[in-house]
Coordinates of C-alpha atoms and ligand atoms in Angstrom, one line a residue:
Chain A
M1 CA 147.3 86.2 83.4
N2 CA 147.7 85.5 87.1
L3 CA 145.9 88.5 88.5
G4 CA 144.9 86.9 91.9
A5 CA 141.1 87.0 92.0
P6 CA 140.1 89.1 95.0
A7 CA 138.3 87.1 97.7
T8 CA 134.9 88.6 97.0
R9 CA 133.0 85.3 97.4
T10 CA 133.3 85.5 101.2
Q11 CA 132.6 89.2 101.3
K12 CA 129.3 90.5 102.6
S13 CA 126.9 91.8 100.0
T14 CA 124.7 94.9 100.5
V15 CA 121.2 95.4 99.3
A16 CA 120.1 99.1 99.2
I17 CA 116.3 99.5 99.3
V18 CA 114.7 102.7 98.1
D19 CA 110.9 102.9 98.6
D20 CA 108.8 105.7 100.0
D21 CA 106.3 103.3 101.7
P22 CA 107.5 102.5 105.2
S23 CA 105.8 99.1 105.5
V24 CA 107.0 97.8 102.1
R25 CA 110.5 99.1 102.8
K26 CA 110.5 97.3 106.1
A27 CA 109.1 94.1 104.6
I28 CA 111.7 93.9 101.8
S29 CA 114.5 94.7 104.3
N30 CA 113.2 91.8 106.4
L31 CA 113.2 89.4 103.5
C32 CA 116.7 90.4 102.4
E33 CA 118.0 90.0 106.0
S34 CA 116.6 86.5 106.1
E35 CA 118.7 85.7 103.1
G36 CA 121.8 87.0 104.9
F37 CA 122.4 90.2 103.1
D38 CA 123.4 93.5 104.7
V39 CA 120.5 95.9 104.2
V40 CA 120.3 99.6 104.0
A41 CA 116.9 101.3 103.4
F42 CA 116.1 104.8 102.2
S43 CA 112.8 106.6 101.7
S44 CA 114.0 108.6 98.7
T45 CA 116.7 108.5 96.0
A46 CA 117.9 111.8 97.4
E47 CA 118.6 110.1 100.7
F48 CA 120.2 107.2 98.9
L49 CA 122.6 109.6 97.1
R50 CA 123.9 110.8 100.5
W51 CA 125.0 107.3 101.3
S52 CA 128.7 106.5 100.9
I53 CA 128.6 103.4 98.7
P54 CA 130.7 100.6 100.3
E55 CA 133.5 98.6 98.6
T56 CA 131.4 95.5 98.8
P57 CA 129.1 94.4 96.0
V58 CA 125.8 96.4 96.1
C59 CA 122.4 95.8 94.4
M60 CA 119.6 98.3 94.6
V61 CA 115.9 97.6 94.9
L62 CA 114.1 100.7 93.7
D63 CA 110.4 101.6 93.6
V64 CA 109.6 103.2 90.3
R65 CA 107.2 105.8 91.4
M66 CA 107.8 108.0 94.4
P67 CA 106.7 111.5 95.1
G68 CA 108.6 114.1 93.2
E69 CA 110.8 111.7 91.3
N70 CA 110.8 108.9 88.9
G71 CA 112.8 105.7 89.3
L72 CA 113.6 105.6 85.6
D73 CA 115.0 109.1 85.5
F74 CA 117.1 108.2 88.6
Q75 CA 118.4 105.2 86.8
V76 CA 119.7 107.4 83.9
E77 CA 121.1 109.9 86.4
L78 CA 122.9 107.2 88.3
A79 CA 124.4 105.7 85.1
K80 CA 125.7 109.1 84.1
S81 CA 127.5 109.5 87.4
H82 CA 129.4 106.3 86.7
A83 CA 128.2 104.8 90.0
E84 CA 127.1 101.7 88.2
I85 CA 124.9 99.9 90.7
P86 CA 122.6 97.2 89.3
I87 CA 119.0 98.1 89.9
V88 CA 116.0 95.8 90.5
F89 CA 112.8 97.7 89.9
V90 CA 109.6 97.1 91.8
T91 CA 106.4 98.8 90.9
A92 CA 102.8 98.8 91.9
H93 CA 101.5 98.8 88.4
G94 CA 103.9 97.4 85.9
D95 CA 103.1 98.9 82.6
I96 CA 105.0 97.3 79.7
P97 CA 106.5 100.4 78.1
M98 CA 108.0 101.4 81.4
S99 CA 109.5 98.0 82.0
V100 CA 110.9 97.9 78.5
R101 CA 112.6 101.3 79.1
A102 CA 114.0 100.1 82.4
M103 CA 115.4 96.9 81.0
K104 CA 116.9 98.8 78.0
A105 CA 118.7 101.1 80.4
G106 CA 120.2 98.1 82.1
A107 CA 117.9 97.1 84.9
I108 CA 118.3 93.6 86.3
E109 CA 114.6 92.9 86.7
F110 CA 111.3 94.7 86.7
L111 CA 108.9 93.2 89.3
T112 CA 105.3 94.0 89.9
K113 CA 104.1 94.3 93.5
P114 CA 103.3 91.9 95.1
F115 CA 106.2 89.8 93.8
R116 CA 107.2 86.3 94.6
D117 CA 110.0 86.3 97.2
Q118 CA 112.1 83.9 95.1
D119 CA 111.8 86.2 92.1
L120 CA 113.1 89.2 94.1
L121 CA 115.9 87.2 95.7
D122 CA 117.0 85.7 92.4
A123 CA 117.0 89.2 90.8
I124 CA 119.0 90.6 93.7
N125 CA 121.5 87.7 93.5
G126 CA 121.8 88.4 89.8
G127 CA 122.4 92.1 90.5
L128 CA 125.0 91.3 93.1
A129 CA 126.8 88.9 90.8
K130 CA 127.0 91.7 88.2
S131 CA 128.2 94.1 90.8
R132 CA 130.8 91.6 92.0
M133 CA 132.1 91.1 88.4
R134 CA 132.3 94.8 87.9
R135 CA 134.1 95.3 91.2
N136 CA 136.6 92.5 90.3
A137 CA 137.2 93.9 86.9
L138 CA 137.8 97.4 88.4
E139 CA 140.2 95.9 91.0
M140 CA 142.0 94.0 88.3
N141 CA 142.4 97.2 86.3
A142 CA 143.6 99.0 89.3
E143 CA 146.1 96.2 90.0
L144 CA 147.4 96.3 86.4
E145 CA 147.7 100.0 86.5
A146 CA 149.7 99.8 89.7
R147 CA 152.1 97.2 88.2
Y148 CA 152.6 99.4 85.2
Q149 CA 153.3 102.4 87.4
S150 CA 156.0 100.5 89.2
L151 CA 158.0 100.3 85.9
S152 CA 160.8 102.8 85.3
N153 CA 160.6 105.1 82.3
R154 CA 163.1 103.1 80.4
E155 CA 161.3 99.9 81.2
R156 CA 158.0 101.4 79.9
E157 CA 159.7 102.4 76.6
V158 CA 161.1 98.9 76.3
M159 CA 157.7 97.3 77.1
D160 CA 156.1 99.5 74.4
L161 CA 158.5 98.3 71.8
I162 CA 158.3 94.6 72.9
T163 CA 154.5 94.7 72.5
K164 CA 154.9 96.3 69.1
G165 CA 156.7 93.1 68.1
Q166 CA 160.3 94.3 68.0
L167 CA 163.1 92.0 68.8
T168 CA 165.8 92.6 71.4
K169 CA 168.3 93.7 68.8
Q170 CA 165.9 96.1 67.2
I171 CA 165.0 97.6 70.5
A172 CA 168.6 98.1 71.5
A173 CA 169.1 99.9 68.2
T174 CA 166.0 102.1 68.5
L175 CA 166.7 103.1 72.1
N176 CA 170.5 103.3 71.6
L177 CA 171.1 100.7 74.4
S178 CA 173.2 97.5 74.7
E179 CA 171.4 94.3 74.1
I180 CA 172.4 93.2 77.6
T181 CA 170.6 96.2 79.1
V182 CA 167.5 95.5 77.0
K183 CA 167.5 91.8 78.2
V184 CA 167.8 92.9 81.8
C185 CA 165.0 95.4 81.3
R186 CA 162.9 92.7 79.7
R187 CA 163.3 90.4 82.7
Q188 CA 162.5 93.2 85.0
I189 CA 159.3 94.0 83.1
M190 CA 158.1 90.4 83.2
T191 CA 158.7 90.2 86.9
K192 CA 157.1 93.6 87.8
M193 CA 154.1 93.0 85.5
Q194 CA 153.8 89.4 86.7
A195 CA 153.5 88.2 83.2
N196 CA 153.9 84.5 82.4
S197 CA 154.7 84.9 78.7
M198 CA 155.1 87.4 76.0
L199 CA 151.5 86.7 75.0
D200 CA 150.3 87.5 78.5
L201 CA 152.3 90.8 78.5
G202 CA 150.8 91.6 75.1
R203 CA 147.3 91.2 76.5
M204 CA 148.1 93.4 79.5
S205 CA 149.4 96.1 77.3
E206 CA 146.3 96.0 75.2
K207 CA 144.2 96.3 78.3
L208 CA 146.2 99.3 79.6
E209 CA 145.8 100.9 76.2
R210 CA 142.1 100.6 76.4
M211 CA 142.0 101.9 79.9
R212 CA 143.9 105.0 78.8
S213 CA 141.4 105.7 76.1
G214 CA 138.3 105.8 78.3
P215 CA 137.1 106.2 81.9
A216 CA 138.0 103.4 84.3
E217 CA 135.1 101.1 83.9
L218 CA 134.5 97.5 83.0
R219 CA 135.6 96.7 79.5
Chain B
M1 CA 58.7 125.0 122.1
M2 CA 62.4 124.4 123.0
P3 CA 63.5 121.4 120.9
P4 CA 65.2 118.8 123.1
H5 CA 68.3 118.5 121.1
A6 CA 69.2 122.2 121.1
K7 CA 71.1 121.9 124.3
A8 CA 72.4 118.4 123.8
Q9 CA 74.6 119.5 120.9
G10 CA 76.0 122.5 122.5
V11 CA 77.0 120.9 125.7
D12 CA 78.3 117.7 124.3
E13 CA 80.8 119.0 121.8
P14 CA 83.7 120.5 123.7
N15 CA 84.8 117.1 125.0
A16 CA 84.1 115.4 121.7
P17 CA 86.4 112.4 121.2
A18 CA 89.5 112.4 119.0
H19 CA 87.8 110.3 116.4
P20 CA 84.5 111.9 115.7
N21 CA 83.9 109.5 112.8
R22 CA 84.0 106.4 115.0
A23 CA 82.4 108.1 118.0
R24 CA 79.5 109.3 115.9
R25 CA 78.5 105.7 115.2
F26 CA 79.2 104.0 118.5
A27 CA 79.7 106.2 121.5
R28 CA 76.7 108.4 121.1
P29 CA 74.0 106.7 119.0
W30 CA 71.5 109.4 120.0
A31 CA 73.7 112.0 118.5
Y32 CA 72.9 110.5 115.1
F33 CA 69.2 111.0 115.6
V34 CA 69.8 114.5 116.9
S35 CA 71.6 115.4 113.7
R36 CA 68.7 114.0 111.7
L37 CA 66.2 116.1 113.7
D38 CA 68.0 119.3 112.9
P39 CA 70.9 119.2 110.5
R40 CA 71.2 122.9 110.5
P41 CA 74.5 123.8 112.1
Q42 CA 74.3 125.4 115.4
A43 CA 75.5 128.8 114.3
L44 CA 72.0 129.5 113.0
F45 CA 70.4 128.4 116.1
S46 CA 69.9 130.5 119.2
P47 CA 68.3 128.7 122.1
M48 CA 66.6 132.0 123.0
L49 CA 64.6 132.0 119.9
P50 CA 62.0 129.4 120.9
I51 CA 61.6 131.0 124.3
F52 CA 61.1 134.4 122.7
T53 CA 58.6 133.0 120.3
A54 CA 56.6 131.4 123.0
A55 CA 56.6 134.6 125.0
L56 CA 55.5 136.6 122.0
A57 CA 52.6 134.1 121.4
I58 CA 51.4 134.5 125.0
A59 CA 51.8 138.3 124.9
I60 CA 49.7 138.5 121.7
F61 CA 47.1 136.2 123.4
I62 CA 46.9 138.4 126.5
F63 CA 46.8 141.6 124.4
D64 CA 44.1 140.1 122.2
T65 CA 42.1 139.0 125.3
V66 CA 42.2 142.3 127.2
T67 CA 41.4 144.4 124.2
P68 CA 37.8 144.7 123.0
Y69 CA 36.5 142.0 120.8
E70 CA 36.5 144.0 117.5
I71 CA 40.2 144.5 117.7
A72 CA 41.6 141.3 116.2
A73 CA 45.1 141.3 117.6
A74 CA 45.1 137.5 117.0
S75 CA 46.3 138.1 113.4
L76 CA 49.6 139.1 114.9
Q77 CA 50.1 135.3 115.6
V78 CA 51.3 135.0 112.0
V79 CA 54.6 136.4 113.3
V80 CA 54.8 133.5 115.7
V81 CA 54.3 131.0 112.9
L82 CA 56.9 132.6 110.8
L83 CA 59.4 132.7 113.7
S84 CA 58.8 129.0 114.3
L85 CA 60.1 128.3 110.8
R86 CA 63.6 129.3 112.1
F87 CA 63.8 126.4 114.5
C88 CA 61.2 123.8 113.7
R89 CA 60.7 121.2 111.0
K90 CA 57.3 120.5 109.3
Q91 CA 55.5 118.9 112.3
G92 CA 56.7 121.7 114.6
V93 CA 55.3 124.4 112.3
I94 CA 52.0 122.6 112.1
F95 CA 51.9 122.3 115.9
V96 CA 52.8 126.0 116.4
S97 CA 50.1 127.0 113.9
L98 CA 47.4 124.9 115.5
G99 CA 48.5 126.4 118.9
C100 CA 48.2 129.9 117.6
A101 CA 44.8 129.2 116.1
A102 CA 43.6 127.7 119.4
L103 CA 44.9 130.7 121.3
S104 CA 43.0 133.0 118.9
I105 CA 39.8 131.1 119.4
L106 CA 40.3 130.9 123.2
S107 CA 41.0 134.6 123.3
A108 CA 37.8 135.3 121.3
V109 CA 35.8 133.2 123.7
L110 CA 37.3 134.8 126.8
T111 CA 36.7 138.3 125.3
I112 CA 33.0 137.4 124.6
V113 CA 32.5 136.0 128.1
S114 CA 34.0 138.9 129.9
Y115 CA 32.8 141.8 127.8
V116 CA 29.1 141.4 127.1
P117 CA 28.7 142.8 123.6
T118 CA 27.0 146.1 123.6
A119 CA 25.8 146.1 120.0
G120 CA 25.2 143.3 117.6
S121 CA 27.2 145.0 114.9
T122 CA 30.4 145.1 117.0
F123 CA 29.9 141.4 117.8
S124 CA 29.6 140.4 114.1
L125 CA 32.6 142.6 113.3
G126 CA 34.5 140.7 116.0
V127 CA 33.5 137.3 114.5
I128 CA 34.7 138.5 111.1
N129 CA 38.0 139.7 112.6
T130 CA 38.5 136.4 114.4
S131 CA 37.8 134.5 111.1
I132 CA 40.3 136.8 109.3
S133 CA 42.9 136.0 112.0
L134 CA 42.3 132.3 111.7
T135 CA 42.5 132.5 107.9
A136 CA 45.8 134.5 108.1
I137 CA 47.3 132.0 110.5
A138 CA 46.2 129.1 108.2
A139 CA 47.6 130.9 105.1
T140 CA 50.9 131.6 106.8
A141 CA 51.1 128.1 108.1
Y142 CA 50.6 126.8 104.6
L143 CA 53.3 129.1 103.2
A144 CA 55.6 128.2 106.0
L145 CA 55.1 124.5 105.3
A146 CA 55.7 125.0 101.6
T147 CA 58.9 126.9 102.3
E148 CA 60.1 124.2 104.7
T149 CA 59.3 121.5 102.1
A150 CA 61.3 123.3 99.5
R151 CA 64.2 123.8 101.8
Q152 CA 64.2 120.1 102.7
T153 CA 64.0 119.1 99.0
A154 CA 67.0 121.4 98.3
E155 CA 68.9 119.9 101.2
R156 CA 68.2 116.4 100.0
A157 CA 69.2 117.3 96.4
Q158 CA 72.4 118.7 97.7
A159 CA 73.2 115.6 99.7
H160 CA 72.4 113.6 96.6
L161 CA 74.7 115.7 94.5
A162 CA 77.5 115.3 97.0
H163 CA 76.9 111.5 96.8
V164 CA 77.1 111.5 93.1
A165 CA 80.2 113.5 93.2
R166 CA 81.7 111.1 95.8
L167 CA 81.1 108.2 93.4
T168 CA 82.5 110.1 90.4
T169 CA 85.6 111.0 92.2
L170 CA 85.7 107.5 93.5
G171 CA 86.0 106.3 89.9
E172 CA 88.8 108.8 89.4
I173 CA 90.7 107.7 92.4
S174 CA 90.1 103.9 92.0
A175 CA 93.7 103.6 90.7
S176 CA 94.8 105.4 93.8
I177 CA 92.9 103.0 96.0
A178 CA 94.2 99.9 94.2
H179 CA 97.7 101.2 94.8
E180 CA 97.0 102.1 98.4
L181 CA 95.8 98.6 99.1
N182 CA 98.5 96.9 97.1
Q183 CA 101.2 98.4 99.3
P184 CA 100.2 96.8 102.6
L185 CA 99.3 93.6 100.9
T186 CA 102.8 93.4 99.3
A187 CA 104.2 94.0 102.8
V188 CA 102.1 91.2 104.2
I189 CA 103.2 88.7 101.6
T190 CA 106.8 89.7 101.8
N191 CA 106.9 89.6 105.6
A192 CA 105.2 86.2 105.6
N193 CA 107.8 84.9 103.2
A194 CA 110.5 86.3 105.4
A195 CA 109.0 84.7 108.5
T196 CA 109.1 81.3 106.7
R197 CA 112.8 81.8 105.9
W198 CA 113.6 82.8 109.5
I199 CA 111.9 79.6 110.7
R200 CA 113.8 77.4 108.2
S201 CA 117.2 79.1 108.8
E202 CA 119.9 77.2 110.7
P203 CA 119.4 77.9 113.6
P204 CA 115.8 79.2 113.4
N205 CA 115.5 82.8 114.6
P206 CA 112.3 83.1 116.7
Q207 CA 112.9 86.8 117.4
K208 CA 112.8 87.6 113.7
V209 CA 109.8 85.3 113.2
T210 CA 107.9 87.3 115.9
S211 CA 108.8 90.7 114.5
S212 CA 107.8 89.5 111.0
I213 CA 104.4 88.4 112.3
E214 CA 104.0 91.7 114.2
S215 CA 104.7 93.6 110.9
I216 CA 102.1 91.4 109.2
V217 CA 99.5 92.4 111.7
E218 CA 100.3 96.0 111.4
D219 CA 100.2 95.9 107.6
A220 CA 96.9 94.0 107.6
R221 CA 95.4 96.6 109.9
R222 CA 96.5 99.3 107.6
A223 CA 94.8 97.6 104.7
S224 CA 91.6 97.3 106.6
E225 CA 91.7 101.0 107.5
I226 CA 92.0 101.8 103.9
I227 CA 88.9 99.7 103.2
A228 CA 87.0 101.5 105.9
R229 CA 87.9 104.8 104.4
I230 CA 86.7 103.7 101.0
R231 CA 83.5 102.5 102.5
A232 CA 83.0 105.8 104.2
L233 CA 83.4 107.5 100.8
T234 CA 80.9 105.2 99.1
T235 CA 78.1 104.8 101.5
R236 CA 75.4 107.3 101.2
A237 CA 74.6 109.1 104.3
E238 CA 72.7 112.0 105.5
P239 CA 75.1 114.7 106.5
Q240 CA 76.5 113.9 109.8
N241 CA 77.8 116.8 111.7
A242 CA 80.5 116.8 114.3
W243 CA 83.5 118.8 115.3
V244 CA 86.2 118.3 112.7
D245 CA 89.9 119.1 112.5
I246 CA 90.3 120.5 109.1
N247 CA 94.0 119.6 109.0
A248 CA 93.1 115.9 109.6
V249 CA 90.6 116.2 106.7
I250 CA 93.3 117.5 104.4
Q251 CA 95.7 114.8 105.4
E252 CA 93.1 112.0 104.9
V253 CA 92.5 113.4 101.4
L254 CA 96.2 113.4 100.7
V255 CA 96.5 109.8 101.6
L256 CA 93.6 108.9 99.2
I257 CA 95.1 110.9 96.4
Q258 CA 98.8 110.1 97.0
S259 CA 99.3 107.6 94.2
Q260 CA 97.6 109.9 91.7
L261 CA 100.0 112.6 92.8
N262 CA 103.0 110.3 92.5
E263 CA 101.8 109.2 89.1
N264 CA 101.7 112.8 87.9
R265 CA 105.0 113.5 89.7
I266 CA 103.4 116.3 91.7
V267 CA 104.9 117.4 95.0
V268 CA 102.5 118.6 97.7
R269 CA 103.8 121.1 100.1
A270 CA 101.4 121.1 103.1
E271 CA 101.8 124.0 105.5
L272 CA 99.2 123.2 108.0
N273 CA 99.1 125.4 111.1
N274 CA 98.7 123.7 114.5
G275 CA 96.1 124.8 116.9
L276 CA 93.4 125.7 114.5
P277 CA 89.8 125.9 115.7
S278 CA 87.6 122.9 115.1
V279 CA 84.9 123.4 112.5
F280 CA 81.4 122.0 112.8
G281 CA 80.4 119.9 109.8
D282 CA 80.3 116.8 107.8
R283 CA 83.7 115.3 107.6
I284 CA 83.1 113.4 104.4
Q285 CA 81.6 116.4 102.6
L286 CA 84.6 118.5 103.6
Q287 CA 86.9 115.8 102.4
Q288 CA 85.0 115.8 99.1
A289 CA 85.5 119.6 98.8
V290 CA 89.2 119.4 99.4
L291 CA 89.5 116.4 97.1
N292 CA 87.8 118.2 94.2
L293 CA 90.1 121.2 94.6
I294 CA 93.2 118.9 94.6
V295 CA 91.9 116.9 91.6
N296 CA 91.4 120.2 89.7
A297 CA 95.0 121.3 90.6
I298 CA 96.3 118.0 89.4
D299 CA 94.4 118.4 86.1
A300 CA 95.7 121.9 85.7
I301 CA 99.3 120.9 86.3
G302 CA 99.0 118.0 83.9
A303 CA 97.4 120.1 81.2
A304 CA 100.0 122.8 81.4
Q305 CA 103.0 120.5 81.5
A306 CA 104.0 122.7 84.3
D307 CA 107.4 123.0 85.9
P308 CA 107.8 122.9 88.9
R309 CA 104.9 120.5 89.5
E310 CA 103.7 121.6 92.9
I311 CA 100.6 122.0 94.9
R312 CA 100.8 124.0 98.1
I313 CA 98.1 123.5 100.7
R314 CA 98.0 125.9 103.6
S315 CA 95.7 126.2 106.5
R316 CA 95.5 129.1 109.0
K317 CA 93.4 130.6 111.6
T318 CA 91.2 133.6 110.8
R319 CA 89.7 136.1 113.1
P320 CA 87.9 135.6 115.4
S321 CA 87.7 131.8 115.3
G322 CA 87.5 130.5 111.8
V323 CA 89.9 128.6 109.5
E324 CA 91.1 129.4 106.0
V325 CA 92.5 126.8 103.6
S326 CA 94.3 127.7 100.4
I327 CA 95.2 125.3 97.6
E328 CA 97.7 126.7 95.2
D329 CA 99.0 125.0 92.0
T330 CA 101.6 125.7 89.4
G331 CA 99.2 124.8 86.5
G332 CA 98.1 127.0 83.6
G333 CA 95.9 129.2 85.8
L334 CA 92.3 130.3 85.2
T335 CA 91.5 131.1 81.6
T336 CA 88.0 132.6 82.0
T337 CA 87.6 136.3 82.3
D338 CA 84.9 135.9 84.9
V339 CA 86.5 134.1 87.9
N340 CA 83.1 133.3 89.4
Q341 CA 81.9 131.5 86.3
I342 CA 84.0 128.4 87.2
F343 CA 81.8 127.8 90.2
D344 CA 78.7 127.4 88.0
A345 CA 77.4 123.9 87.6
F346 CA 78.4 122.3 84.3
F347 CA 80.9 124.9 83.5
S348 CA 84.1 123.1 82.3
T349 CA 87.0 123.8 80.0
K350 CA 88.1 120.2 80.0
T351 CA 87.3 117.6 77.3
G352 CA 86.2 115.0 79.8
G353 CA 85.0 117.5 82.5
M354 CA 81.5 117.5 83.8
G355 CA 82.0 120.8 85.4
I356 CA 80.4 119.9 88.7
G357 CA 83.5 119.7 90.9
L358 CA 83.6 123.4 91.9
S359 CA 79.9 123.8 92.1
I360 CA 79.8 120.9 94.6
C361 CA 82.7 122.5 96.5
R362 CA 80.8 125.7 96.7
S363 CA 77.5 124.1 97.9
I364 CA 79.4 122.1 100.6
I365 CA 81.4 125.1 101.8
E366 CA 78.3 127.4 101.8
A367 CA 76.3 124.7 103.6
H368 CA 79.0 125.0 106.3
H369 CA 78.6 128.8 106.3
G370 CA 81.9 129.3 104.7
R371 CA 83.1 131.1 101.6
I372 CA 85.0 129.9 98.6
W373 CA 86.8 131.9 96.0
A374 CA 89.5 131.7 93.4
E375 CA 92.5 133.9 92.5
K376 CA 95.2 134.1 90.0
G377 CA 98.4 132.5 91.2
E378 CA 101.8 134.1 91.4
P379 CA 103.6 133.9 89.0
S380 CA 101.3 131.4 87.4
G381 CA 98.7 128.8 88.3
A382 CA 95.6 129.3 90.4
T383 CA 94.8 129.6 94.1
F384 CA 91.6 128.5 95.7
H385 CA 90.7 129.6 99.1
F386 CA 87.8 128.7 101.4
T387 CA 87.0 129.8 104.9
L388 CA 84.9 128.0 107.5
P389 CA 83.6 129.2 110.9
G390 CA 85.0 127.4 113.9
T391 CA 85.0 127.1 117.7
Q392 CA 86.6 129.4 120.2
E393 CA 88.9 126.7 121.5
A394 CA 91.8 125.3 119.5
N395 CA 92.2 121.6 118.7
Q396 CA 93.9 119.3 121.1
Ligands
LIG401 N1 93.2 124.7 89.6 C1 92.7 125.2 88.5 N2 93.5 125.8 87.6 C2 93.0 126.2 86.4 N3 91.6 126.2 86.1 C3 90.8 125.6 87.0 C4 91.3 125.0 88.2 N4 90.2 124.5 88.9 C5 89.2 124.7 88.1 N5 89.5 125.3 87.0 C6 88.6 125.7 85.9 O1 87.3 125.6 86.4 C7 86.5 124.7 85.6 C8 85.4 124.1 86.4 O2 86.0 123.2 87.3 P1 85.1 122.0 87.9 O3 85.9 121.3 88.9 O4 83.8 122.6 88.4 O5 84.8 121.1 86.7 P2 85.8 120.2 85.9 O6 87.1 120.0 86.7 O7 86.0 120.8 84.5 O8 85.0 118.8 85.8 P3 84.6 117.8 86.9 O9 83.2 117.8 87.0 O10 85.2 116.5 86.5 O11 85.3 118.3 88.2 C9 87.5 123.8 85.0 O12 87.1 123.2 83.8 C10 88.7 124.7 84.7 O13 88.5 125.5 83.6
LIG402 MG1 87.0 119.3 88.7

């Protein structure tokens, strides 16, 4: 399908750093800036939650242990709120069970302080790529939805039947329309949905179906 | 008889520098010796006492000399010897006793010279009385010295106990220390990496290179400060007394114990009042006392799986010029019926507990002329309070 890929490549990427230690926070910010990322830094996850997450790809660098909270619990909480931001964990003492738990819950990487700069930057780039993909997918979904919304009720009915495999004649009979009308509708649908072929339209319809049956997320 | 240091301590303190720890070593080396001479805090010490004692000795001497020989007023000198115990160490007590004995003999000689004995019997009675006086002075001196030795031994034992405790707690908080050091070192390495990148970037960014290097210096300094703190905890020292800001002591301890608190997901709420009077004492011992109380609170919260997991530390001024510190936790609270029992040495309800934490706390607080006690918390948990006497003037 020819959903024009959004120009995210050239877009700025943001790294959100959450660490209660001011000197570590400053140092990671410095490193990320030297790599050309936009950087925002927070001293607690509570502070992070007050931040309005930008439209650009975002990756989070999170200290596992901070006073009054636990990075792993926060990861779960964040996932529940559907704000799916890839997380790179850093920790002072990396115990294996903890890192296993973090990775299972979808962490990008689990690094022990002091980490190699390249390891951190690689992990961040990995996280940003994931965020970008997720963003693109969401944008594509939104685009598809918008195209579908531009169809008239009649056109939607026709599209439904087309994708169920009915021929023009059958559709005309089912909807009590002339074959000409159905053909016109059909052309309209292809144009509005920007579908190249019947197969393409079928895929779009399938995707819309799936979007209807769950929250708007990457599928 | 006035000890030379009595005045020095009193006069010097009001303008004590902001960092008594450092100042104690470098700015006033003599202060160190002064504190060795008389580690007893000033509260005990009145500069009038030696003057009064000397006056008393002379009064007894005059009275003894002017009264007839058979009245042995010299035995009253034992009071002088006992008084000297309040402000002298061993050598001082010996010196005072010898002085008293000399005065008694001198007075006897003077009495004999001026009053020609009338009858032989009275003279021999006088000789017996003089000997009794001398024996009394000698016996008192001996007892005084024994008391002083015992007190010194107890003092040393207490210092030793505090040292042992310091090391024990050091073991407990070694994880904390490792974490504390790891943070600035991580920052150093990361900033150094960033600096390299800023140099290599096209075009190089000298401003960012400079700021990275400045951060490195700052972080390295922080690391070395942490090491200095650990050293202060581990080196064995005689108690070193100075004017101490109790809020600073609490904050220093919180830094040391921070990662253990984080690990246990405990939030500390510190409500430290400004303008508290300074307290006179040994900074490290006071840190030790606060540390033990916090470690106990952490243990209690951990054992009770408490919710919320909070330690509240408050400091406030007491009348007329003392401070009170309370440490409140949300743990399971005190389980013993006798609240004072927990302060006994080797009393512990924990599997790995030695039961010396609170007994050390008590000996430290009492050595500083303070009081420590425990209470049931509201609605749960335990609260420990201690008070310490302070100066008239507030800090800063
Ligand atoms: N905050 C507290 N909450 C509940 N109980 C406490 C608290 N602090 C002390 N206790 C009780 O007092 C006892 C004695 O404490 P103490 O600190 O002297 O020894 P300990 O903690 O058992 O061992 P350690 O020698 O390692 O300090 C503890 O075992 C515990 O039963
Ligand atoms: Mg204890």
